Each structure stands twice: as structure tokens, then as C-alpha cells.
CSV table of C-alpha atoms in Angstrom, one decimal:
chain,number,residue,atom,x,y,z
A,209,MET,CA,-65.5,-123.1,121.3
A,210,SER,CA,-67.6,-122.3,118.2
A,211,GLU,CA,-68.1,-124.9,115.5
A,212,THR,CA,-66.0,-122.9,113.0
A,213,LYS,CA,-63.1,-122.8,115.5
A,214,LYS,CA,-63.4,-126.5,116.1
A,215,ASN,CA,-63.3,-127.2,112.4
A,216,ILE,CA,-60.3,-125.0,111.9
A,217,ASP,CA,-58.5,-126.7,114.8
A,218,SER,CA,-59.2,-130.0,113.1
A,219,LEU,CA,-58.0,-128.7,109.7
A,220,TYR,CA,-54.9,-127.3,111.4
A,221,ARG,CA,-54.0,-130.7,112.8
A,222,GLN,CA,-54.8,-132.3,109.5
A,223,TYR,CA,-53.1,-130.0,107.0
A,224,TYR,CA,-50.6,-127.7,108.8
A,225,ASP,CA,-47.5,-130.0,108.4
A,226,GLU,CA,-48.4,-130.8,104.8
A,227,LEU,CA,-48.9,-127.1,103.9
A,228,ARG,CA,-45.7,-126.1,105.7
A,229,ARG,CA,-43.6,-128.8,103.9
A,230,PHE,CA,-45.1,-127.6,100.6
A,231,LEU,CA,-44.3,-124.0,101.3
A,232,SER,CA,-40.8,-124.9,102.5
A,233,SER,CA,-40.1,-126.6,99.2
A,234,LYS,CA,-41.2,-123.5,97.4
A,235,LEU,CA,-39.6,-120.9,99.6
A,236,ARG,CA,-36.5,-122.7,100.7
A,237,ASN,CA,-36.9,-121.1,104.1
A,238,ARG,CA,-38.7,-122.9,106.9
A,239,GLU,CA,-39.4,-119.7,109.0
A,240,ASP,CA,-41.1,-118.0,106.1
A,241,ALA,CA,-43.0,-121.2,105.3
A,242,ASP,CA,-44.2,-121.4,109.0
A,243,GLU,CA,-45.3,-117.8,108.9
A,244,ILE,CA,-47.2,-118.1,105.7
A,245,ALA,CA,-48.9,-121.3,106.7
A,246,GLN,CA,-50.0,-119.7,110.0
A,247,GLU,CA,-51.3,-116.7,108.2
A,248,ALA,CA,-53.3,-118.9,105.8
A,249,PHE,CA,-55.0,-120.5,108.8
A,250,ALA,CA,-55.5,-117.1,110.4
A,251,ARG,CA,-57.3,-115.9,107.3
A,252,MET,CA,-59.5,-118.9,107.3
A,253,LEU,CA,-60.3,-118.3,111.0
A,254,ALA,CA,-61.0,-114.6,110.3
A,255,LEU,CA,-63.9,-115.6,108.0
A,256,GLU,CA,-67.3,-115.0,109.6
A,257,ASP,CA,-68.9,-117.9,111.6
A,258,GLY,CA,-71.1,-119.9,109.4
A,259,TYR,CA,-69.1,-119.2,106.2
A,260,HIS,CA,-68.8,-122.6,104.5
A,261,ILE,CA,-65.6,-123.4,102.6
A,262,ARG,CA,-66.3,-126.3,100.3
A,263,HIS,CA,-62.7,-127.3,99.8
A,264,PRO,CA,-60.7,-126.2,102.9
A,265,ARG,CA,-57.5,-127.8,101.7
A,266,GLY,CA,-57.7,-126.0,98.4
A,267,PHE,CA,-58.6,-122.7,100.1
A,268,LEU,CA,-55.5,-123.1,102.4
A,269,TYR,CA,-53.2,-123.8,99.5
A,270,ARG,CA,-54.5,-121.0,97.4
A,271,THR,CA,-54.3,-118.5,100.3
A,272,ALA,CA,-50.8,-119.7,101.1
A,273,LEU,CA,-49.7,-119.3,97.4
A,274,ASN,CA,-51.2,-115.8,97.3
A,275,LEU,CA,-49.4,-114.8,100.5
A,276,THR,CA,-46.2,-116.2,99.0
A,277,VAL,CA,-46.6,-114.1,95.9
A,278,ASP,CA,-47.4,-111.0,98.0
A,279,ALA,CA,-44.3,-111.7,100.2
A,280,TYR,CA,-42.1,-112.1,97.2
A,281,ARG,CA,-43.3,-108.8,95.6
A,282,THR,CA,-42.8,-106.8,98.8
A,283,SER,CA,-39.3,-108.3,99.4
A,284,GLN,CA,-37.9,-107.5,96.0
A,285,PRO,CA,-35.5,-104.6,96.2
A,286,ARG,CA,-36.3,-101.8,93.8
A,287,ALA,CA,-32.8,-100.4,93.2
A,288,ASP,CA,-33.8,-99.3,89.8
A,289,GLN,CA,-36.8,-97.4,91.1
A,290,THR,CA,-35.0,-94.0,91.4
A,291,ASP,CA,-33.5,-94.4,88.0
A,292,GLU,CA,-37.0,-95.0,86.6
A,293,ILE,CA,-38.3,-91.9,88.2
A,294,ALA,CA,-35.4,-89.8,86.9
A,295,MET,CA,-36.0,-91.2,83.4
A,296,ALA,CA,-39.7,-90.5,83.6
A,297,GLU,CA,-39.0,-86.9,84.4
A,298,ASP,CA,-37.2,-86.5,81.1
A,299,LEU,CA,-40.0,-88.0,79.0
A,300,PRO,CA,-42.3,-85.6,77.2
A,301,SER,CA,-45.8,-85.2,78.7
A,302,GLU,CA,-48.6,-87.4,77.4
A,303,THR,CA,-51.1,-84.7,78.3
A,304,PRO,CA,-52.3,-83.0,75.1
A,305,GLY,CA,-51.4,-79.4,74.6
A,306,PRO,CA,-53.9,-76.7,73.9
A,307,GLU,CA,-53.4,-76.9,70.1
A,308,SER,CA,-54.2,-80.7,70.2
A,309,ILE,CA,-57.3,-80.1,72.3
A,310,VAL,CA,-58.6,-77.4,70.0
A,311,HIS,CA,-57.9,-79.6,66.9
A,312,GLY,CA,-59.6,-82.6,68.5
A,313,GLN,CA,-62.7,-80.5,69.3
A,314,GLN,CA,-62.8,-79.2,65.8
A,315,ARG,CA,-62.6,-82.7,64.3
A,316,LEU,CA,-65.3,-83.9,66.7
A,317,GLY,CA,-67.5,-81.0,65.6
A,318,GLN,CA,-66.9,-82.0,61.9
A,319,LEU,CA,-67.7,-85.6,62.6
A,320,LYS,CA,-70.9,-84.7,64.4
A,321,LYS,CA,-71.9,-82.5,61.4
A,322,ALA,CA,-71.1,-85.3,58.9
A,323,ILE,CA,-73.2,-87.8,60.9
A,324,ALA,CA,-76.1,-85.3,61.1
A,325,GLU,CA,-76.0,-85.0,57.2
A,326,LEU,CA,-76.6,-88.7,56.8
A,327,PRO,CA,-80.0,-90.0,55.7
A,328,PRO,CA,-82.1,-91.0,58.8
A,329,LYS,CA,-81.9,-94.8,58.4
A,330,CYS,CA,-78.2,-94.7,57.5
A,331,ARG,CA,-77.5,-92.5,60.5
A,332,GLN,CA,-79.6,-94.8,62.8
A,333,ALA,CA,-77.7,-97.9,61.6
A,334,PHE,CA,-74.3,-96.3,61.9
A,335,LEU,CA,-75.0,-94.9,65.5
A,336,MET,CA,-76.4,-98.3,66.7
A,337,HIS,CA,-73.4,-100.1,65.4
A,338,LYS,CA,-70.6,-97.7,66.4
A,339,PHE,CA,-72.0,-96.3,69.6
A,340,GLU,CA,-74.2,-99.0,71.0
A,341,ASN,CA,-71.9,-101.9,69.7
A,342,ARG,CA,-74.9,-103.6,68.2
A,343,SER,CA,-74.3,-106.3,65.6
A,344,TYR,CA,-75.6,-106.1,62.0
A,345,LEU,CA,-78.2,-108.8,62.8
A,346,GLU,CA,-79.5,-106.9,65.8
A,347,ILE,CA,-79.7,-103.7,63.9
A,348,ALA,CA,-81.5,-105.4,61.0
A,349,ALA,CA,-84.1,-107.0,63.3
A,350,GLU,CA,-84.8,-103.7,65.1
A,351,MET,CA,-85.0,-101.6,61.9
A,352,GLY,CA,-86.9,-104.2,59.9
A,353,ILE,CA,-84.3,-104.3,57.1
A,354,SER,CA,-81.9,-107.0,55.8
A,355,LYS,CA,-78.4,-107.5,57.2
A,356,ASN,CA,-77.0,-106.6,53.8
A,357,MET,CA,-78.9,-103.3,53.9
A,358,VAL,CA,-77.4,-102.5,57.3
A,359,GLU,CA,-74.0,-103.3,56.0
A,360,LYS,CA,-74.6,-100.9,53.1
A,361,HIS,CA,-75.8,-98.1,55.4
A,362,ILE,CA,-72.7,-98.4,57.6
A,363,ILE,CA,-70.3,-98.5,54.7
A,364,LYS,CA,-72.0,-95.4,53.3
A,365,ALA,CA,-71.9,-93.6,56.6
A,366,ILE,CA,-68.2,-94.4,57.1
A,367,ALA,CA,-67.3,-93.2,53.6
A,368,HIS,CA,-69.3,-90.0,54.1
A,369,CYS,CA,-67.6,-89.3,57.4
A,370,ARG,CA,-64.1,-89.9,56.0
A,371,ARG,CA,-64.8,-87.6,53.0
A,372,SER,CA,-66.1,-84.9,55.3
A,373,LEU,CA,-63.1,-85.1,57.6
A,374,ASP,CA,-60.7,-85.2,54.7
A,375,ALA,CA,-62.3,-82.2,53.1
A,376,ALA,CA,-62.1,-80.2,56.3
A,377,GLY,CA,-58.4,-81.0,56.6
């Protein structure tokens, strides 16, 4: 018998009854508690030889609780499932129509044009902040300018983009 199997045999004798009582109190069903406790030990046994579990009791309890949740989810009847499907068929599609797609592409083109019109440092700060998710401090350090100047560049860029998009309709 391998060392892992000996350890699990020892853990089984030490914790099985305790785990089963715990699960019985949660499930109110001794047969289900026995099944889940056995499955928890089986999962531990299925781990590769040499895999060290630092807290075997915690591992067993966590595994058993996860198995309990899984069993609960699969056992719940879904009588309303057919009603949900029928209702979903009546909902309007969330897929954008051709007009929405064309309008979105036009707006994107207008936005790209507005960004291209920005002065270079303003454009660089704006792109770093909005598309690289960089902080004002990071941008300031990289560009060699103050944090306040970065803030001014970004405010200017946002205002310019809004004006351009508003003017285009």
C-alpha cells in the first residue's frame, strides 16, 4: 500500500464519522451525507501520489461543502425553465442592427479624426490614460511634465473629442 493510501486510510478512520455527522446536520439526509463524505475522500485519494495537503481536515470539509452545493444545484427542479425560454423568445434581440453598426463605425471614425487633430503631447497623454490605463503620475513621469499638465492635456483632449462628435451629430 502506498504512503498516500496509508495516510488517507488513517484520515478516513480519524475524520469520516465526524464529517458524516456534519453533513447529516446540513443535509438532513444520512444517505446523502454518507455519499458526499465518501466522495470527498475519493477526491482526496484521486490526487497524485506525493501531493501534500497541509490541512487534510480542512480539505475534506471544503470538498464536502462544494459537493453539497453541487448536489443542491443539480437537484433543484427548474419548472420555470420552459417559461423563461418562452419569455426570452419574445424579447427583442440585443444584437445591433445594420443601422446601429454603421452609425457606430461613423462615430468611431469621427473620434479617431478628433484624436488625430490633437497636439502631439496632448494626444500622447490622452491615449496613455484612456487606452493604456496609465495614471496621471505615470504619464507625467514618462513625458517629463507635471501631473497638472497631464490633467490639462486630458481635459483638453476630452473637450475636443466631445465638440467634434457633437458637431458631427
